Amino acid sequence: MLLGYVFSKVIKAGSLTMIDHRGATRHFGEPAGPDTVVIRLTKPSTAWRIALNPKLAVGEAYMDGELVLEKGTIYDFLALVVRNLGVHGRLPLSGLQRIFERTMRLWYQFNPESTARRRVQHHYDLDGRLYDLFLDTDKQYSCAYFPTPDTTLEQAQLAKKRHIAAKLNLQPGMRVLEIGCGWGGLALYLAETCGVHVTGITLSQEQLAIAQRRAQERGLSEQVTFELVDYRKMDGQFDRIVSVGMFEHVGVPHYREYFDGIRRLLKDDGVALVHSIGRSDGPGTTPAFIRKYIFPGGYIPALSEVMPVIEQSQLWVTDMEILRLHYAETLWHWRARFMAQWDKARALYDERFCRMWEFYLAASEIAFRLWGQMVFQVQLTKQLDTLPITRDYMHETELALAGREKPQRFAKTA
């Protein structure tokens, strides 16, 4: 009855049918039709858990087979709910949970060095073959850049690297630091295409091993080095600093430390570029499911939390770009590829893991398509006159880079 009350308040547009553990059926929203989503709950406690703590319990119930989609997919169900809630909507009965989450938000984001390493390894030290199932051939695990609707995932990830390289305004021989280097794809691209020397740092043993092997296989070990080190322990001075998809792991309590670190490591005439997911609706909290199972310690910032810290660090914001639906399209490709490789993922882990991963990808896509998340790229300098005063150089550089790019290669994880 409690979950029925919640659905009756939320579902106005679209159509949802719920079958409880006894087989009783209730319908919500518009009259049932071919697009009706039908869910079945297999245990009596599931409805209570979902009603009282939906941001955790929906995902757990789906993982554990307690929430079964009889018609439609978990994406369809989540999209139906979110479309009715809107960006600023709140679920009934979630007030106390929301207060608790707000109270604990900074504690959840507290990421000292030892904790940060453990949390990064939770996600990125999974079997590398899992990521081969759904990422592009260069193993880019961040938002791609889609210049046209028919751009493929591989093309879009290459366009992302080109877009970032253009904003860095690189010159041959420069020293570049990449904070959060992933499996090395961007560092190798910058070295091959722009003739720079790159140091990539990560906290993931799995990523480090693959990135080092890739550099060796491509004959770039003298030009690109990868290290297992926290950005707070990094020394030296760099012409350029780039960080893609890592800032979401920093946490609000460490923002000043992060941007002070960029200032400390950047030469006086240097340029930095930070690429991060952002939220459009102001400071918030990380959904409990994502925090518990996917990205412990992770947090997607609002720009209102980021910009004051940049100002305090005495860095110039020389360019800002908002990528709106690019990550939604990226996640659509990832989810489609993962679903097509379900049996292989199940062989690596199990059915429960596959449902967890499907829920993560579906919920993430919906967040970008319907719930106010986006990606921002902020360009930073220490001096006012480091870069040209118009953006023309970015477009010109992208065209030049496209003509110099080598075919993208990647040796699959054994």
CSV table of C-alpha atoms in Angstrom, one decimal:
chain,number,residue,atom,x,y,z
A,1,MET,CA,0.0,0.0,0.0
A,2,LEU,CA,2.8,2.4,0.8
A,3,LEU,CA,4.6,2.0,-2.5
A,4,GLY,CA,1.2,2.2,-4.3
A,5,TYR,CA,0.7,5.6,-2.6
A,6,VAL,CA,4.1,6.8,-3.9
A,7,PHE,CA,3.4,5.7,-7.4
A,8,SER,CA,-0.1,7.2,-7.3
A,9,LYS,CA,1.5,10.6,-6.4
A,10,VAL,CA,4.3,10.4,-9.0
A,11,ILE,CA,3.0,8.6,-12.1
A,12,LYS,CA,0.7,11.0,-14.0
A,13,ALA,CA,2.1,10.8,-17.6
A,14,GLY,CA,2.8,7.4,-19.0
A,15,SER,CA,1.6,4.1,-17.7
A,16,LEU,CA,2.9,1.7,-14.9
A,17,THR,CA,1.5,-1.6,-13.7
A,18,MET,CA,2.7,-3.1,-10.5
A,19,ILE,CA,2.2,-6.8,-9.6
A,20,ASP,CA,3.0,-7.5,-5.9
A,21,HIS,CA,4.3,-10.7,-4.4
A,22,ARG,CA,0.8,-12.1,-4.0
A,23,GLY,CA,-0.1,-11.5,-7.7
A,24,ALA,CA,-2.3,-8.5,-7.0
A,25,THR,CA,-2.2,-5.9,-9.7
A,26,ARG,CA,-2.4,-2.1,-9.5
A,27,HIS,CA,-2.2,0.4,-12.3
A,28,PHE,CA,-0.9,4.0,-12.2
A,29,GLY,CA,-1.0,6.9,-14.6
A,30,GLU,CA,-2.6,6.9,-18.1
A,31,PRO,CA,-4.6,3.9,-19.3
A,32,ALA,CA,-2.6,0.8,-20.0
A,33,GLY,CA,-1.4,0.6,-23.6
A,34,PRO,CA,1.5,-0.9,-25.6
A,35,ASP,CA,4.0,1.3,-23.9
A,36,THR,CA,3.0,0.3,-20.3
A,37,VAL,CA,5.9,-0.6,-18.1
A,38,VAL,CA,5.0,-3.7,-15.9
A,39,ILE,CA,7.0,-4.5,-12.8
A,40,ARG,CA,6.6,-7.5,-10.4
A,41,LEU,CA,7.8,-7.5,-6.8
A,42,THR,CA,8.8,-11.0,-5.5
A,43,LYS,CA,9.0,-10.3,-1.8
A,44,PRO,CA,6.7,-8.6,0.6
A,45,SER,CA,9.5,-6.4,2.1
A,46,THR,CA,10.6,-5.0,-1.3
A,47,ALA,CA,7.7,-2.5,-1.6
A,48,TRP,CA,8.4,-1.0,1.8
A,49,ARG,CA,12.2,-0.7,1.1
A,50,ILE,CA,11.6,1.0,-2.2
A,51,ALA,CA,9.0,3.4,-0.8
A,52,LEU,CA,11.2,4.5,2.1
A,53,ASN,CA,14.6,4.5,0.5
A,54,PRO,CA,14.2,4.4,-3.3
A,55,LYS,CA,17.6,5.7,-4.3
A,56,LEU,CA,19.2,2.6,-2.8
A,57,ALA,CA,16.4,0.0,-2.8
A,58,VAL,CA,15.3,0.1,-6.4
A,59,GLY,CA,18.8,-0.8,-7.6
A,60,GLU,CA,19.3,-3.5,-4.9
A,61,ALA,CA,15.9,-5.0,-5.6
A,62,TYR,CA,16.7,-5.2,-9.3
A,63,MET,CA,20.1,-6.7,-8.6
A,64,ASP,CA,18.6,-9.3,-6.3
A,65,GLY,CA,15.7,-10.3,-8.6
A,66,GLU,CA,13.1,-8.8,-6.2
A,67,LEU,CA,12.1,-6.3,-8.8
A,68,VAL,CA,11.4,-8.0,-12.1
A,69,LEU,CA,10.5,-6.2,-15.4
A,70,GLU,CA,7.7,-8.1,-16.9
A,71,LYS,CA,7.3,-5.5,-19.7
A,72,GLY,CA,9.9,-3.0,-20.6
A,73,THR,CA,13.4,-2.6,-19.2
A,74,ILE,CA,14.9,-1.1,-16.1
A,75,TYR,CA,15.8,1.9,-18.2
A,76,ASP,CA,12.1,2.2,-19.2
A,77,PHE,CA,11.0,2.0,-15.6
A,78,LEU,CA,13.5,4.6,-14.4
A,79,ALA,CA,12.8,6.9,-17.3
A,80,LEU,CA,9.1,6.8,-16.6
A,81,VAL,CA,9.6,7.8,-13.0
A,82,VAL,CA,12.1,10.5,-13.7
A,83,ARG,CA,10.1,12.1,-16.5
A,84,ASN,CA,7.2,12.5,-14.0
A,85,LEU,CA,9.4,13.9,-11.3
A,86,GLY,CA,11.3,16.4,-13.5
A,87,VAL,CA,14.7,17.8,-12.6
A,88,HIS,CA,13.6,19.3,-9.3
A,89,GLY,CA,11.0,16.7,-8.3
A,90,ARG,CA,11.2,14.8,-5.0
A,91,LEU,CA,9.7,11.4,-4.2
A,92,PRO,CA,7.1,11.2,-1.5
A,93,LEU,CA,8.2,9.9,1.9
A,94,SER,CA,11.9,10.7,1.1
A,95,GLY,CA,12.2,13.7,3.3
A,96,LEU,CA,14.0,12.1,6.3
A,97,GLN,CA,16.3,10.2,4.0
A,98,ARG,CA,17.1,13.4,2.2
A,99,ILE,CA,17.9,15.3,5.4
A,100,PHE,CA,20.3,12.4,6.5
A,101,GLU,CA,22.0,12.4,3.1
A,102,ARG,CA,22.5,16.2,3.2
A,103,THR,CA,23.9,15.9,6.7
A,104,MET,CA,26.4,13.2,5.8
A,105,ARG,CA,27.4,14.5,2.3
A,106,LEU,CA,30.8,15.9,3.2
A,107,TRP,CA,31.7,12.8,5.3
A,108,TYR,CA,30.9,10.6,2.3
A,109,GLN,CA,33.2,12.7,0.2
A,110,PHE,CA,36.1,12.7,2.6
A,111,ASN,CA,38.9,11.2,0.5
A,112,PRO,CA,42.3,11.3,2.2
A,113,GLU,CA,45.1,9.6,0.2
A,114,SER,CA,44.7,6.0,1.6
A,115,THR,CA,40.9,6.2,1.3
A,116,ALA,CA,41.1,7.6,-2.2
A,117,ARG,CA,43.3,4.8,-3.4
A,118,ARG,CA,41.0,2.1,-1.9
A,119,ARG,CA,37.9,3.7,-3.5
A,120,VAL,CA,39.5,4.1,-6.9
A,121,GLN,CA,40.6,0.5,-6.9
A,122,HIS,CA,37.0,-0.6,-6.0
A,123,HIS,CA,35.8,0.4,-9.4
A,124,TYR,CA,38.9,0.6,-11.7
A,125,ASP,CA,40.6,-2.6,-10.6
A,126,LEU,CA,37.8,-4.8,-11.8
A,127,ASP,CA,38.7,-7.4,-14.4
A,128,GLY,CA,39.9,-5.4,-17.4
A,129,ARG,CA,38.0,-7.6,-19.8
A,130,LEU,CA,34.8,-6.2,-18.4
A,131,TYR,CA,35.6,-2.7,-19.8
A,132,ASP,CA,36.5,-4.3,-23.1
A,133,LEU,CA,33.0,-5.4,-23.5
A,134,PHE,CA,31.4,-2.0,-23.7
A,135,LEU,CA,34.1,0.8,-24.2
A,136,ASP,CA,35.5,1.9,-27.5
A,137,THR,CA,38.6,0.3,-28.8
A,138,ASP,CA,40.8,2.9,-27.1
A,139,LYS,CA,39.2,2.2,-23.8
A,140,GLN,CA,38.0,5.8,-23.1
A,141,TYR,CA,35.9,5.7,-19.9
A,142,SER,CA,34.6,9.3,-20.0
A,143,CYS,CA,32.2,11.5,-22.0
A,144,ALA,CA,32.7,11.3,-25.8
A,145,TYR,CA,32.1,14.2,-28.1
A,146,PHE,CA,29.5,13.8,-30.9
A,147,PRO,CA,29.8,16.4,-33.6
A,148,THR,CA,27.0,14.8,-35.6
A,149,PRO,CA,24.1,12.4,-34.7
A,150,ASP,CA,25.6,9.6,-36.8
A,151,THR,CA,29.1,9.8,-35.2
A,152,THR,CA,30.1,6.3,-34.0
A,153,LEU,CA,31.4,5.8,-30.4
A,154,GLU,CA,35.0,5.3,-31.7
A,155,GLN,CA,34.8,8.5,-33.8
A,156,ALA,CA,33.3,10.4,-30.9
A,157,GLN,CA,36.0,9.4,-28.4
A,158,LEU,CA,38.6,10.4,-30.9
A,159,ALA,CA,36.8,13.7,-31.4
A,160,LYS,CA,36.9,14.2,-27.6
A,161,LYS,CA,40.7,13.7,-27.4
A,162,ARG,CA,41.1,16.1,-30.3
A,163,HIS,CA,38.8,18.7,-28.7
A,164,ILE,CA,40.8,18.5,-25.5
A,165,ALA,CA,44.1,18.7,-27.2
A,166,ALA,CA,43.0,21.8,-29.1
A,167,LYS,CA,42.1,23.6,-25.8
A,168,LEU,CA,45.5,22.8,-24.3
A,169,ASN,CA,47.2,24.7,-27.2
A,170,LEU,CA,50.1,22.3,-27.2
A,171,GLN,CA,53.5,22.8,-28.8
A,172,PRO,CA,56.0,19.9,-29.6
A,173,GLY,CA,58.3,19.2,-26.7
A,174,MET,CA,56.0,20.4,-23.9
A,175,ARG,CA,55.7,18.5,-20.7
A,176,VAL,CA,52.1,17.5,-19.9
A,177,LEU,CA,50.7,16.0,-16.7
A,178,GLU,CA,47.5,14.0,-16.9
A,179,ILE,CA,45.8,13.6,-13.5
A,180,GLY,CA,43.8,10.4,-13.7
A,181,CYS,CA,45.2,8.8,-16.8
A,182,GLY,CA,42.8,5.8,-17.1
A,183,TRP,CA,44.2,3.2,-19.5
A,184,GLY,CA,46.4,5.7,-21.1
A,185,GLY,CA,44.5,6.5,-24.3
A,186,LEU,CA,44.6,10.3,-24.0
A,187,ALA,CA,48.3,10.4,-23.0
A,188,LEU,CA,49.3,8.3,-26.0
A,189,TYR,CA,47.2,10.4,-28.3
A,190,LEU,CA,48.8,13.6,-27.1
A,191,ALA,CA,52.3,12.1,-27.5
A,192,GLU,CA,51.7,10.7,-31.0
A,193,THR,CA,49.7,13.5,-32.4
A,194,CYS,CA,51.1,16.6,-30.7
A,195,GLY,CA,54.7,15.5,-30.0
A,196,VAL,CA,54.6,16.2,-26.3
A,197,HIS,CA,56.0,14.4,-23.3
A,198,VAL,CA,53.3,13.1,-21.0
A,199,THR,CA,53.3,11.9,-17.4
A,200,GLY,CA,50.1,10.1,-16.5
A,201,ILE,CA,49.2,9.3,-12.9
A,202,THR,CA,46.5,6.9,-11.5
A,203,LEU,CA,45.7,5.1,-8.3
A,204,SER,CA,44.6,1.9,-10.1
A,205,GLN,CA,47.0,-0.9,-10.4
A,206,GLU,CA,45.0,-2.4,-13.3
A,207,GLN,CA,45.0,0.8,-15.3
A,208,LEU,CA,48.7,1.4,-14.6
A,209,ALA,CA,49.7,-2.0,-15.9
A,210,ILE,CA,47.6,-1.7,-19.1
A,211,ALA,CA,48.7,1.9,-19.8
A,212,GLN,CA,52.4,1.0,-19.4
A,213,ARG,CA,52.0,-2.0,-21.7
A,214,ARG,CA,50.3,0.1,-24.3
A,215,ALA,CA,53.1,2.7,-24.2
A,216,GLN,CA,55.7,0.0,-24.7
A,217,GLU,CA,53.8,-1.7,-27.6
A,218,ARG,CA,53.5,1.6,-29.4
A,219,GLY,CA,57.2,2.5,-28.9
A,220,LEU,CA,56.3,5.5,-26.7
A,221,SER,CA,57.9,4.5,-23.4
A,222,GLU,CA,60.5,7.3,-23.6
A,223,GLN,CA,57.8,9.9,-24.4
A,224,VAL,CA,55.0,8.7,-22.1
A,225,THR,CA,55.4,7.5,-18.5
A,226,PHE,CA,52.7,6.3,-16.2
A,227,GLU,CA,53.0,6.3,-12.4
A,228,LEU,CA,50.9,5.0,-9.4
A,229,VAL,CA,50.8,8.2,-7.4
A,230,ASP,CA,48.2,10.6,-5.8
A,231,TYR,CA,48.1,14.0,-7.3
A,232,ARG,CA,48.8,15.5,-3.9
A,233,LYS,CA,52.2,13.8,-3.9
A,234,MET,CA,53.2,14.9,-7.4
A,235,ASP,CA,56.2,17.2,-7.8
A,236,GLY,CA,57.6,19.1,-10.7
A,237,GLN,CA,56.5,21.8,-13.1
A,238,PHE,CA,54.5,21.2,-16.3
A,239,ASP,CA,53.6,23.2,-19.3
A,240,ARG,CA,50.1,21.7,-19.4
A,241,ILE,CA,47.9,19.8,-17.0
A,242,VAL,CA,44.8,17.8,-18.1
A,243,SER,CA,42.3,15.9,-16.0
A,244,VAL,CA,39.4,14.0,-17.6
A,245,GLY,CA,36.8,12.3,-15.5
A,246,MET,CA,38.9,12.3,-12.3
A,247,PHE,CA,37.5,15.4,-10.5
A,248,GLU,CA,34.3,13.5,-9.7
A,249,HIS,CA,36.5,11.4,-7.3
A,250,VAL,CA,38.0,14.4,-5.4
A,251,GLY,CA,35.2,15.4,-3.1
A,252,VAL,CA,34.1,18.9,-2.0
A,253,PRO,CA,36.4,18.9,1.2
A,254,HIS,CA,39.4,18.5,-1.1
A,255,TYR,CA,38.6,21.0,-3.9
A,256,ARG,CA,41.0,23.7,-2.5
A,257,GLU,CA,43.7,21.1,-2.2
A,258,TYR,CA,43.1,20.0,-5.8
A,259,PHE,CA,43.2,23.4,-7.4
A,260,ASP,CA,46.1,24.6,-5.3
A,261,GLY,CA,47.8,21.5,-6.6
A,262,ILE,CA,47.2,22.5,-10.2
A,263,ARG,CA,48.5,25.9,-9.5
A,264,ARG,CA,51.6,24.5,-7.8
A,265,LEU,CA,52.4,22.0,-10.6
A,266,LEU,CA,51.6,24.5,-13.5
A,267,LYS,CA,54.3,26.7,-15.0
A,268,ASP,CA,53.7,30.4,-14.9
A,269,ASP,CA,52.7,30.4,-18.6
A,270,GLY,CA,51.0,27.0,-18.4
A,271,VAL,CA,47.4,25.9,-19.3
A,272,ALA,CA,45.2,23.4,-17.4
A,273,LEU,CA,42.0,21.8,-18.6
A,274,VAL,CA,39.6,20.0,-16.2
A,275,HIS,CA,36.8,17.9,-17.7
A,276,SER,CA,34.2,16.8,-15.2
A,277,ILE,CA,30.6,15.7,-14.9
A,278,GLY,CA,28.5,18.5,-13.3
A,279,ARG,CA,25.0,19.0,-12.0
A,280,SER,CA,22.8,21.8,-13.1
A,281,ASP,CA,20.5,22.1,-10.0
A,282,GLY,CA,23.0,23.2,-7.4
A,283,PRO,CA,24.8,21.2,-4.6
A,284,GLY,CA,23.4,17.8,-3.9
A,285,THR,CA,24.3,14.3,-2.9
A,286,THR,CA,25.4,11.1,-4.5
A,287,PRO,CA,22.6,8.6,-4.9
A,288,ALA,CA,23.0,5.9,-2.3
A,289,PHE,CA,23.2,3.0,-4.9
A,290,ILE,CA,26.0,4.7,-6.8
A,291,ARG,CA,27.9,5.5,-3.6
A,292,LYS,CA,27.6,2.0,-2.2
A,293,TYR,CA,28.2,-0.2,-5.3
A,294,ILE,CA,29.8,1.9,-8.1
A,295,PHE,CA,31.8,5.0,-7.0
A,296,PRO,CA,32.3,5.1,-3.2
A,297,GLY,CA,33.5,8.6,-2.3
A,298,GLY,CA,32.4,10.0,-5.6
A,299,TYR,CA,30.4,13.2,-6.0
A,300,ILE,CA,29.2,15.2,-9.1
A,301,PRO,CA,29.8,18.9,-8.4
A,302,ALA,CA,27.7,21.9,-9.1
A,303,LEU,CA,29.6,24.8,-10.7
A,304,SER,CA,28.6,26.9,-7.8
A,305,GLU,CA,30.8,24.7,-5.6
A,306,VAL,CA,33.7,24.7,-8.0
A,307,MET,CA,34.1,28.3,-9.2
A,308,PRO,CA,34.6,29.9,-5.8
A,309,VAL,CA,37.5,27.5,-5.1
A,310,ILE,CA,39.1,28.2,-8.4
A,311,GLU,CA,39.0,31.9,-7.5
A,312,GLN,CA,40.5,31.2,-4.1
A,313,SER,CA,43.4,29.4,-5.8
A,314,GLN,CA,44.1,32.5,-7.9
A,315,LEU,CA,43.6,30.8,-11.3
A,316,TRP,CA,42.1,32.4,-14.3
A,317,VAL,CA,39.1,30.7,-15.9
A,318,THR,CA,40.0,31.4,-19.6
A,319,ASP,CA,37.3,29.2,-21.2
A,320,MET,CA,34.3,27.2,-20.1
A,321,GLU,CA,32.2,24.8,-22.2
A,322,ILE,CA,29.1,22.8,-21.2
A,323,LEU,CA,28.5,19.5,-23.0
A,324,ARG,CA,24.9,18.8,-22.5
A,325,LEU,CA,23.7,15.5,-24.1
A,326,HIS,CA,27.1,14.1,-25.2
A,327,TYR,CA,27.4,11.9,-22.1
A,328,ALA,CA,23.8,10.6,-22.5
A,329,GLU,CA,24.8,9.5,-26.0
A,330,THR,CA,28.0,7.9,-24.7
A,331,LEU,CA,26.1,6.0,-22.1
A,332,TRP,CA,23.6,4.8,-24.6
A,333,HIS,CA,26.4,3.2,-26.6
A,334,TRP,CA,27.9,1.7,-23.6
A,335,ARG,CA,24.7,0.2,-22.4
A,336,ALA,CA,23.8,-1.2,-25.8
A,337,ARG,CA,27.2,-2.8,-26.1
A,338,PHE,CA,27.1,-4.2,-22.5
A,339,MET,CA,23.7,-5.7,-23.1
A,340,ALA,CA,24.9,-7.4,-26.3
A,341,GLN,CA,27.8,-8.9,-24.3
A,342,TRP,CA,25.8,-10.0,-21.2
A,343,ASP,CA,26.8,-13.6,-21.4
A,344,LYS,CA,30.5,-12.7,-21.4
A,345,ALA,CA,30.1,-10.3,-18.5
A,346,ARG,CA,28.2,-13.0,-16.6
A,347,ALA,CA,31.1,-15.4,-17.2
A,348,LEU,CA,33.5,-12.9,-15.7
A,349,TYR,CA,31.3,-12.3,-12.6
A,350,ASP,CA,27.6,-13.4,-12.2
A,351,GLU,CA,24.0,-12.5,-13.1
A,352,ARG,CA,23.7,-10.2,-10.0
A,353,PHE,CA,26.8,-8.2,-11.1
A,354,CYS,CA,25.4,-7.9,-14.6
A,355,ARG,CA,22.1,-6.5,-13.3
A,356,MET,CA,24.0,-4.1,-11.1
A,357,TRP,CA,26.0,-2.8,-14.0
A,358,GLU,CA,23.0,-2.5,-16.3
A,359,PHE,CA,21.2,-0.5,-13.5
A,360,TYR,CA,24.3,1.8,-13.2
A,361,LEU,CA,24.5,2.5,-16.9
A,362,ALA,CA,20.8,3.0,-17.3
A,363,ALA,CA,20.5,5.3,-14.3
A,364,SER,CA,23.5,7.3,-15.5
A,365,GLU,CA,22.1,7.8,-18.9
A,366,ILE,CA,18.8,9.0,-17.5
A,367,ALA,CA,20.6,11.4,-15.2
A,368,PHE,CA,22.2,13.1,-18.3
A,369,ARG,CA,19.1,12.8,-20.6
A,370,LEU,CA,16.4,13.8,-18.1
A,371,TRP,CA,17.8,14.8,-14.7
A,372,GLY,CA,20.0,17.8,-15.2
A,373,GLN,CA,23.5,16.4,-15.4
A,374,MET,CA,26.0,17.6,-17.9
A,375,VAL,CA,29.8,17.8,-18.5
A,376,PHE,CA,31.9,20.9,-18.1
A,377,GLN,CA,35.3,21.6,-19.5
A,378,VAL,CA,37.1,24.5,-17.7
A,379,GLN,CA,40.3,25.9,-19.0
A,380,LEU,CA,42.7,27.5,-16.5
A,381,THR,CA,45.8,29.6,-16.5
A,382,LYS,CA,48.0,31.5,-14.0
A,383,GLN,CA,48.4,34.5,-16.2
A,384,LEU,CA,45.8,36.6,-18.1
A,385,ASP,CA,47.7,36.7,-21.5
A,386,THR,CA,48.8,33.0,-21.8
A,387,LEU,CA,46.4,32.1,-24.6
A,388,PRO,CA,44.9,33.9,-27.7
A,389,ILE,CA,42.0,36.2,-26.8
A,390,THR,CA,39.6,34.5,-29.2
A,391,ARG,CA,38.6,30.8,-29.5
A,392,ASP,CA,39.6,30.6,-33.2
A,393,TYR,CA,42.8,28.7,-32.4
A,394,MET,CA,40.8,25.9,-30.9
A,395,HIS,CA,38.9,25.2,-34.2
A,396,GLU,CA,42.0,25.7,-36.3
A,397,THR,CA,43.9,23.3,-34.1
A,398,GLU,CA,41.2,20.6,-34.3
A,399,LEU,CA,41.3,20.7,-38.0
A,400,ALA,CA,45.1,20.4,-38.0
A,401,LEU,CA,45.1,17.5,-35.5
A,402,ALA,CA,42.5,15.6,-37.6
A,403,GLY,CA,45.0,15.6,-40.4
A,404,ARG,CA,47.8,14.3,-38.3
A,405,GLU,CA,46.1,11.5,-36.4
A,406,LYS,CA,47.3,8.0,-36.6
A,407,PRO,CA,44.9,5.0,-36.8
A,408,GLN,CA,43.8,4.2,-33.2
A,409,ARG,CA,45.1,0.9,-32.0
A,410,PHE,CA,44.5,-1.0,-28.8
A,411,ALA,CA,45.6,-4.5,-27.8
A,412,LYS,CA,42.7,-6.2,-26.0
A,413,THR,CA,43.3,-7.3,-22.4
A,414,ALA,CA,44.3,-10.9,-22.3
